[in-house]
Coordinates of C-alpha atoms and ligand atoms in Angstrom, one line a residue:
Chain A
X1 CA 0.1 -0.2 0.2
X2 CA 1.7 3.2 -1.1
X3 CA 0.5 6.5 -0.3
X4 CA 2.1 10.1 -0.8
X5 CA 2.9 12.1 2.0
X6 CA 3.2 15.6 1.6
X7 CA 5.2 17.6 4.2
X8 CA 4.9 21.4 4.9
X9 CA 8.0 23.8 4.2
X10 CA 8.3 24.5 7.2
X11 CA 9.2 20.7 8.3
X12 CA 11.0 19.6 5.1
X13 CA 14.5 20.5 6.5
X14 CA 13.6 17.4 8.9
X15 CA 13.0 15.3 5.9
X16 CA 16.5 15.7 4.2
X17 CA 14.6 18.9 2.0
X18 CA 11.7 16.0 0.7
X19 CA 8.5 17.7 0.0
X20 CA 7.0 14.6 -0.9
X21 CA 7.6 11.0 0.6
X22 CA 6.0 7.9 -0.9
X23 CA 5.6 5.7 2.2
X24 CA 3.8 2.7 3.3
X25 CA -0.2 2.7 5.3
X26 CA -3.2 1.1 5.5
X27 CA -4.5 4.3 7.8
X28 CA -3.3 8.2 8.3
X29 CA -1.7 6.7 11.9
X30 CA 0.2 4.0 10.5
X31 CA 1.1 6.3 7.8
X32 CA 2.5 9.2 10.6
X33 CA 4.0 6.4 12.5
X34 CA 6.0 5.2 9.4
X35 CA 7.2 8.8 8.6
X36 CA 7.9 9.7 12.3
X37 CA 10.1 6.2 12.2
X38 CA 11.9 7.4 9.4
X39 CA 12.6 10.9 10.5
X40 CA 12.3 11.0 14.2
X41 CA 12.9 14.5 14.4
X42 CA 9.4 14.9 12.8
X43 CA 7.7 13.3 15.7
X44 CA 7.9 16.3 18.2
X45 CA 6.5 18.8 15.6
X46 CA 3.7 16.5 14.7
X47 CA 2.8 14.8 18.0
X48 CA 2.0 15.7 21.3
X49 CA 3.7 13.6 24.5
X50 CA 0.7 11.2 23.8
X51 CA 1.4 10.6 20.4
X52 CA -1.6 12.0 19.3
X53 CA -1.8 14.8 16.8
X54 CA -1.1 19.0 17.8
X55 CA -4.1 21.1 18.0
X56 CA -2.9 23.4 15.4
X57 CA -2.2 20.2 12.5
X58 CA -4.2 19.8 9.9
X59 CA -4.2 16.4 7.7
X60 CA -6.2 15.9 4.5
X61 CA -6.6 13.0 2.8
X62 CA -7.0 13.5 -0.9
X63 CA -8.1 17.4 0.1
X64 CA -10.6 15.9 3.0
X65 CA -9.7 16.9 6.6
X66 CA -9.4 13.5 8.7
X67 CA -11.3 15.7 11.9
X68 CA -14.2 16.1 10.0
X69 CA -14.2 12.1 9.8
X70 CA -12.8 9.1 11.3
X71 CA -9.4 11.1 12.0
X72 CA -6.2 9.2 12.9
X73 CA -7.9 6.2 11.6
X74 CA -9.2 6.8 8.3
X75 CA -8.2 4.0 6.2
X76 CA -6.0 4.9 3.3
X77 CA -5.8 2.9 -0.4
X78 CA -3.1 2.9 -2.7
X79 CA -2.6 6.3 -4.6
X80 CA -4.0 8.7 -1.9
X81 CA -2.1 11.9 -1.4
X82 CA -2.0 12.7 2.5
X83 CA -1.0 16.5 2.7
X84 CA 0.3 17.8 6.2
X85 CA -0.6 21.7 7.2
X86 CA -0.5 23.9 9.8
X87 CA -3.9 25.1 10.6
X88 CA -2.6 28.8 10.1
X89 CA -0.8 30.8 7.3
X90 CA 2.3 32.0 9.9
X91 CA 4.0 34.9 8.4
X92 CA 1.6 38.1 8.1
X93 CA -1.6 37.6 8.8
Chain B
X1 CA -15.2 53.7 26.2
X2 CA -14.5 54.0 22.6
X3 CA -17.9 55.4 21.3
X4 CA -19.6 58.2 22.8
X5 CA -23.1 57.1 23.1
X6 CA -24.4 60.2 25.1
X7 CA -23.2 62.6 22.3
X8 CA -24.6 60.7 20.0
X9 CA -27.9 60.1 21.4
X10 CA -28.4 63.7 21.2
X11 CA -28.3 63.8 17.7
X12 CA -31.7 64.1 15.8
X13 CA -32.8 61.6 14.7
X14 CA -32.5 60.5 11.0
X15 CA -30.0 62.8 10.4
X16 CA -26.2 61.0 9.8
X17 CA -23.4 63.6 9.7
X18 CA -21.0 63.2 7.4
X19 CA -17.1 64.2 7.6
X20 CA -16.0 62.6 4.2
X21 CA -14.7 66.4 3.1
X22 CA -15.7 66.7 -0.5
X23 CA -16.4 63.4 -1.2
X24 CA -20.0 63.1 -2.6
X25 CA -22.0 59.7 -1.3
X26 CA -23.8 56.8 -2.9
X27 CA -26.0 54.4 -1.0
X28 CA -23.4 51.6 -1.3
X29 CA -21.0 54.3 0.5
X30 CA -18.6 54.1 -2.8
X31 CA -17.1 57.6 -3.0
X32 CA -18.3 59.3 -6.6
X33 CA -15.9 62.2 -6.2
X34 CA -12.7 61.9 -7.7
X35 CA -11.1 64.8 -6.9
X36 CA -12.0 64.2 -2.7
X37 CA -8.4 64.8 -0.4
X38 CA -6.5 62.2 -0.2
X39 CA -6.5 60.6 4.2
X40 CA -4.2 62.2 6.6
X41 CA -1.8 59.9 7.6
X42 CA -3.1 59.9 11.2
X43 CA -6.5 58.4 11.4
X44 CA -7.2 60.8 14.2
X45 CA -6.0 63.7 12.1
X46 CA -9.8 63.8 10.4
X47 CA -10.1 60.9 8.4
X48 CA -13.1 60.1 7.8
X49 CA -16.5 57.7 8.7
X50 CA -15.3 54.6 10.4
X51 CA -11.5 55.2 9.4
X52 CA -11.7 57.9 12.3
X53 CA -12.3 55.2 14.7
X54 CA -8.6 53.1 13.8
X55 CA -6.2 53.6 17.1
X56 CA -6.9 54.8 21.0
X57 CA -7.7 51.7 22.0
X58 CA -8.1 50.5 25.6
X59 CA -5.1 49.9 27.7
X60 CA -6.7 46.7 30.1
X61 CA -4.6 45.6 33.3
X62 CA -4.9 42.3 34.2
X63 CA -7.3 41.3 37.4
X64 CA -7.0 37.6 37.2
X65 CA -3.9 36.6 34.9
X66 CA -1.8 38.1 36.7
X67 CA 2.1 37.6 37.8
X68 CA 2.9 35.8 40.9
X69 CA 4.6 38.8 41.9
X70 CA 2.9 42.0 42.6
X71 CA 5.1 44.2 41.9
X72 CA 5.3 43.2 38.1
X73 CA 2.0 44.6 36.3
X74 CA 0.7 43.4 33.1
X75 CA -1.5 45.5 30.6
X76 CA -2.7 44.8 27.3
X77 CA -3.3 47.1 24.3
X78 CA -6.6 45.5 23.3
X79 CA -6.3 45.8 19.3
X80 CA -9.2 44.3 18.6
X81 CA -11.5 47.6 19.2
X82 CA -9.8 48.7 16.0
X83 CA -13.2 49.4 13.6
X84 CA -12.1 45.9 11.9
X85 CA -11.1 44.4 14.8
X86 CA -7.0 43.8 14.6
X87 CA -4.0 45.5 14.9
X88 CA -3.5 46.1 11.3
X89 CA -6.3 48.6 10.7
X90 CA -3.1 50.9 12.2
X91 CA -0.4 50.0 9.3
X92 CA -2.9 49.6 6.5
X93 CA -4.6 52.9 7.1
X94 CA -1.1 54.3 7.0
X95 CA 0.3 52.6 4.0
X96 CA -3.0 53.3 2.2
X97 CA -3.1 57.3 3.2
X98 CA 0.0 57.5 2.3
X99 CA -0.1 56.0 -1.4
X100 CA -2.7 58.8 -1.8
X101 CA -0.6 61.3 -0.5
X102 CA 2.2 60.4 -2.5
X103 CA -0.1 59.7 -5.8
X104 CA 0.8 56.3 -5.6
X105 CA -2.9 55.0 -5.1
X106 CA -5.4 56.7 -7.1
X107 CA -8.8 56.0 -7.8
X108 CA -9.5 53.0 -10.5
X109 CA -5.7 51.4 -8.9
X110 CA -6.5 47.6 -7.6
X111 CA -5.1 47.2 -3.9
X112 CA -3.1 44.5 -3.9
X113 CA -1.1 42.6 -0.6
X114 CA -0.2 38.9 0.0
X115 CA -1.7 38.8 3.6
X116 CA -2.4 35.6 6.1
X117 CA -5.9 37.7 7.1
X118 CA -6.1 40.9 9.5
X119 CA -4.1 43.0 6.8
X120 CA -6.2 42.0 4.4
X121 CA -9.6 42.4 6.6
X122 CA -8.1 45.7 7.2
X123 CA -7.4 46.3 3.8
X124 CA -10.4 45.4 2.7
X125 CA -12.5 47.7 5.2
X126 CA -10.4 50.5 4.0
X127 CA -11.0 50.0 0.7
X128 CA -15.0 49.9 1.0
X129 CA -14.6 52.9 2.8
X130 CA -12.6 54.5 -0.1
X131 CA -13.6 52.5 -3.1
X132 CA -10.8 50.8 -3.8
X133 CA -11.0 47.2 -5.0
X134 CA -8.9 44.7 -3.1
X135 CA -6.9 41.9 -4.3
X136 CA -5.7 39.3 -1.5
X137 CA -2.8 36.1 -1.6
X138 CA -3.7 34.5 0.8
X139 CA -2.8 30.8 1.7
X140 CA -5.6 28.5 1.7
X141 CA -4.7 27.3 5.3
X142 CA -6.1 30.5 6.6
X143 CA -9.1 29.3 8.6
X144 CA -12.6 30.0 7.7
X145 CA -13.7 33.0 9.5
X146 CA -11.2 35.0 8.0
X147 CA -12.2 34.0 4.4
X148 CA -15.7 35.0 5.2
X149 CA -15.2 38.4 6.5
X150 CA -13.0 39.2 3.5
X151 CA -15.8 38.3 1.3
X152 CA -18.4 40.1 3.6
X153 CA -16.0 43.3 3.2
X154 CA -16.2 42.5 -0.6
X155 CA -12.3 41.8 -1.4
X156 CA -11.1 39.5 -3.9
X157 CA -8.6 36.5 -2.9
X158 CA -6.4 34.5 -5.0
X159 CA -5.6 31.5 -2.5
X160 CA -1.4 30.2 -2.5
X161 CA -0.4 27.1 -1.7
X162 CA -0.9 26.0 2.1
X163 CA 2.4 24.2 2.5
X164 CA 4.3 27.0 1.4
X165 CA 2.5 29.2 4.8
X166 CA 2.7 33.1 3.8
X167 CA 6.3 33.0 2.1
X168 CA 3.8 31.7 -0.8
X169 CA 1.3 34.4 -0.8
X170 CA 4.0 36.8 -0.8
X171 CA 6.0 35.2 -4.1
X172 CA 2.4 35.5 -5.4
X173 CA 1.9 38.9 -4.6
X174 CA 5.3 40.2 -6.5
X175 CA 4.4 37.5 -9.0
X176 CA 0.9 39.7 -10.2
X177 CA 2.5 43.2 -9.4
X178 CA 5.3 42.3 -12.2
X179 CA 3.1 40.9 -14.5
X180 CA 0.6 44.0 -14.2
X181 CA 2.7 47.4 -12.6
X182 CA 0.2 50.0 -13.2
X183 CA -2.9 47.9 -12.1
X184 CA -1.7 47.5 -9.0
X185 CA -1.5 49.9 -5.9
X186 CA 1.0 47.3 -3.8
X187 CA 1.6 48.3 0.0
X188 CA 4.0 45.3 0.6
X189 CA 3.1 45.3 4.4
X190 CA 6.7 43.6 5.0
X191 CA 8.8 46.3 3.3
X192 CA 6.9 49.1 3.5
X193 CA 8.0 51.9 6.4
X194 CA 4.6 53.3 6.9
X195 CA 4.2 49.9 8.3
X196 CA 6.1 50.7 11.8
X197 CA 5.5 54.4 11.0
X198 CA 1.9 54.0 11.7
X199 CA 3.0 52.2 14.9
X200 CA 5.8 54.9 15.9
X201 CA 2.9 57.1 15.5
X202 CA -0.2 55.5 17.1
X203 CA 0.4 53.0 19.3
X204 CA 3.4 54.0 21.4
X205 CA 2.2 57.6 21.7
X206 CA -0.7 56.2 23.2
X207 CA 1.2 53.6 25.6
X208 CA 3.4 56.5 26.7
X209 CA 0.3 58.0 27.3
X210 CA -2.0 55.5 29.3
X211 CA 1.1 54.6 31.7
X212 CA 1.7 58.0 32.2
X213 CA 5.7 57.0 31.0
X214 CA 5.8 54.5 33.7
X215 CA 5.6 51.6 31.0
X216 CA 9.1 49.0 31.8
X217 CA 8.8 46.6 29.3
X218 CA 7.1 45.8 26.1
X219 CA 6.4 42.7 24.0
X220 CA 5.0 42.4 21.2
X221 CA 4.7 39.5 18.6
X222 CA 6.9 39.2 15.3
X223 CA 4.5 38.8 12.2
X224 CA 5.8 42.0 9.7
X225 CA 7.2 43.5 12.6
X226 CA 5.7 46.5 12.8
X227 CA 4.5 46.7 16.2
X228 CA 7.4 45.8 17.5
X229 CA 10.0 47.8 15.4
X230 CA 7.3 51.2 15.3
X231 CA 5.8 51.4 18.9
X232 CA 9.3 50.2 20.3
X233 CA 11.2 53.2 18.6
X234 CA 8.9 55.2 19.9
X235 CA 8.9 54.2 23.8
X236 CA 12.9 54.3 23.2
X237 CA 13.0 57.7 22.1
X238 CA 10.8 58.6 24.3
X239 CA 11.7 56.5 27.6
X240 CA 15.4 55.9 28.7
X241 CA 14.4 52.7 31.0
X242 CA 12.3 50.8 28.3
X243 CA 13.4 47.7 27.4
X244 CA 11.8 45.9 24.2
X245 CA 11.3 42.1 24.2
X246 CA 10.3 40.5 21.0
X247 CA 8.2 37.5 20.7
X248 CA 8.8 34.5 18.2
X249 CA 7.0 31.0 17.8
X250 CA 9.3 28.3 19.2
X251 CA 9.7 26.2 16.1
X252 CA 9.3 27.1 11.9
X253 CA 6.1 24.8 12.3
X254 CA 3.9 26.6 14.8
X255 CA 0.1 27.5 14.7
X256 CA 0.8 31.3 16.1
X257 CA -1.7 33.0 13.6
X258 CA 0.1 36.1 12.0
X259 CA 3.7 35.5 13.6
X260 CA 6.5 34.1 11.5
X261 CA 9.8 31.8 13.1
X262 CA 12.4 34.8 12.0
X263 CA 14.9 31.6 11.7
X264 CA 13.0 29.9 8.6
X265 CA 10.9 33.2 7.1
X266 CA 11.4 34.9 4.4
X267 CA 12.2 38.0 6.9
X268 CA 10.6 41.4 6.5
X269 CA 12.6 44.3 5.0
X270 CA 11.6 46.5 8.1
X271 CA 12.8 44.3 10.6
X272 CA 16.2 45.0 12.6
X273 CA 17.2 41.6 14.5
X274 CA 19.7 43.9 16.6
X275 CA 16.8 46.6 17.8
X276 CA 14.7 44.0 20.5
X277 CA 16.7 44.1 23.7
X278 CA 15.4 40.2 24.2
X279 CA 14.1 38.1 22.0
X280 CA 11.8 35.1 23.5
X281 CA 9.8 32.1 21.8
X282 CA 6.4 30.6 22.8
X283 CA 5.2 27.0 22.2
X284 CA 1.4 26.5 20.5
X285 CA 0.1 24.7 23.0
X286 CA 1.3 27.2 25.9
X287 CA -0.6 30.2 23.7
X288 CA -3.6 28.3 23.4
X289 CA -3.8 27.4 27.2
X290 CA -3.2 31.2 28.3
X291 CA -6.0 31.7 25.4
X292 CA -8.3 29.5 27.3
X293 CA -7.4 30.8 30.4
X294 CA -7.9 34.2 29.8
X295 CA -11.6 33.1 27.7
X296 CA -12.5 31.2 31.3
X297 CA -10.7 33.5 33.8
X298 CA -10.6 36.9 32.7
X299 CA -13.7 36.5 30.4
X300 CA -11.4 38.3 27.6
X301 CA -11.8 36.5 24.0
X302 CA -8.2 36.8 22.9
X303 CA -6.6 35.4 19.5
X304 CA -3.8 33.0 19.5
X305 CA -0.8 35.6 19.1
X306 CA -2.5 37.4 22.2
X307 CA -2.3 34.0 24.4
X308 CA 1.3 34.0 23.3
X309 CA 2.5 37.5 24.1
X310 CA 0.8 37.0 27.8
X311 CA 2.2 33.8 27.9
X312 CA 6.0 35.4 27.2
X313 CA 4.9 38.3 29.7
X314 CA 4.3 36.1 32.4
X315 CA 7.2 34.6 32.0
X316 CA 8.9 37.1 32.2
X317 CA 7.6 38.9 34.8
X318 CA 9.3 35.9 37.1
X319 CA 13.0 37.2 35.7
X320 CA 12.2 40.5 37.3
X321 CA 11.7 42.4 40.5
X322 CA 9.0 45.5 39.5
X323 CA 7.5 47.0 36.4
X324 CA 4.9 47.5 34.1
X325 CA 4.5 45.2 31.2
X326 CA 2.7 46.2 28.0
X327 CA 1.7 44.3 25.6
X328 CA -0.3 44.3 22.0
X329 CA -3.0 41.7 21.8
X330 CA -3.4 41.7 18.1
X331 CA -6.7 40.8 17.5
X332 CA -9.9 38.9 19.1
X333 CA -10.8 34.6 19.2
X334 CA -13.9 35.3 17.3
X335 CA -11.6 34.6 14.5
X336 CA -10.4 31.5 15.5
X337 CA -13.7 29.4 16.6
X338 CA -13.1 27.2 14.0
X339 CA -10.1 26.1 15.4
X340 CA -10.0 22.5 17.6
X341 CA -8.2 24.0 20.7
X342 CA -11.0 25.6 22.8
X343 CA -11.9 22.0 23.2
X344 CA -9.5 21.5 25.5
Ligands
LIG1 C1 -2.6 38.0 14.9 C2 -2.0 38.4 14.5 N1 -1.0 38.0 15.6 C3 1.0 39.4 15.4 C4 0.6 39.9 14.2 C5 1.9 40.7 14.2 O1 2.3 41.9 14.0 P1 3.2 43.1 13.0 O2 2.8 42.7 11.7 O3 2.7 44.2 13.5 O4 4.5 42.4 13.3 C6 -0.5 40.0 13.2 C7 -0.7 40.8 12.0 O5 0.6 40.2 11.1 C8 -1.4 39.3 13.7 O6 -2.6 39.3 12.3

């Protein structure tokens, strides 16, 4: 099961400057786990101490916000695109 | 109290005064006369209509959320009292007034800029008052409340790649400007000296007046850096003892809307990293917690960057013996109600 994960520019420094990665994972949870084991320094940026997604981190599967669905349990199929974005825009206003 | 209800009540009913000078107004409020006079550089020098209400925001002293050391007091400038609801009314107004005064902005030109929200909302409000079309480049991940407000004021929005955050919006605005330089007035808030000058001329003097010059520390978050640079420069000019402290997100990946992690972002041209006496950082979750605390203990609904600067002020209060810390609360919490952190 291969999915694409899109990384925000602000985090690309922790993925060797890769903004898009191919990974395996049957759910968002599994894909994020695989991502953070491949790039351990990402972990504290994405997850809180309890291992949950930090409150300002939004995850989309093919443009659908997982918060409005099954959240981390959202199932993935081959070819899905998982996008990680901060809930804000940063920078100015 | 910002509005003097008593005076308003003695006006005869159904007779509205207009301070728009030579401008004639249509029912939609759009000026129809092209040879009107330009806006004054300061809103309190006779800016027409709602624009005259920009600035002179309250300075609030906290009652419940206070330092452990009672010889340190914290005060906040409540910037949501501005007409479009944020601190950005001040620089947006001045950049536009300056554009009118220099002739760079003329009727028919479109106001173009990159903004993740508040400056855009301020331009949209001022554009509505002055009859300019407003076109904004905005990262797609800006929260829904912001998008709705821009639409409500009639501004046009160009969405940019959310993964590139505000830097992506800046690059897009620059591209549009290069393509069509005569069509647009591009204030470029990151590089426009009128941005920080707005705070030098209004926010700074207000704080000095409202504290009777007794402010000892000033803390502001860094976005375009206009608030910190302009207010800080005025305070340093007038008050020898003042310490100016800049606050930033603790990491390049953060949820402090409006703020920049300087080391990893396009650094604004108006920023001088050597200017602040001290630099502090705040983690997003700590700002969220402070936002909830201010709502539940102080009865004050603040935005996330306000929570962050309050956290920085409380941290700093433990490092000093005595003092009066003034912070800027850039906007209110009603702009962030769709976010998930309120539930905790
Ligand atoms: C919510 C919020 N907080 C803080 C700031 C930072 O202010 P400044 O751009 O003056 O640095 C802004 C504006 O950019 C903002 O919109």
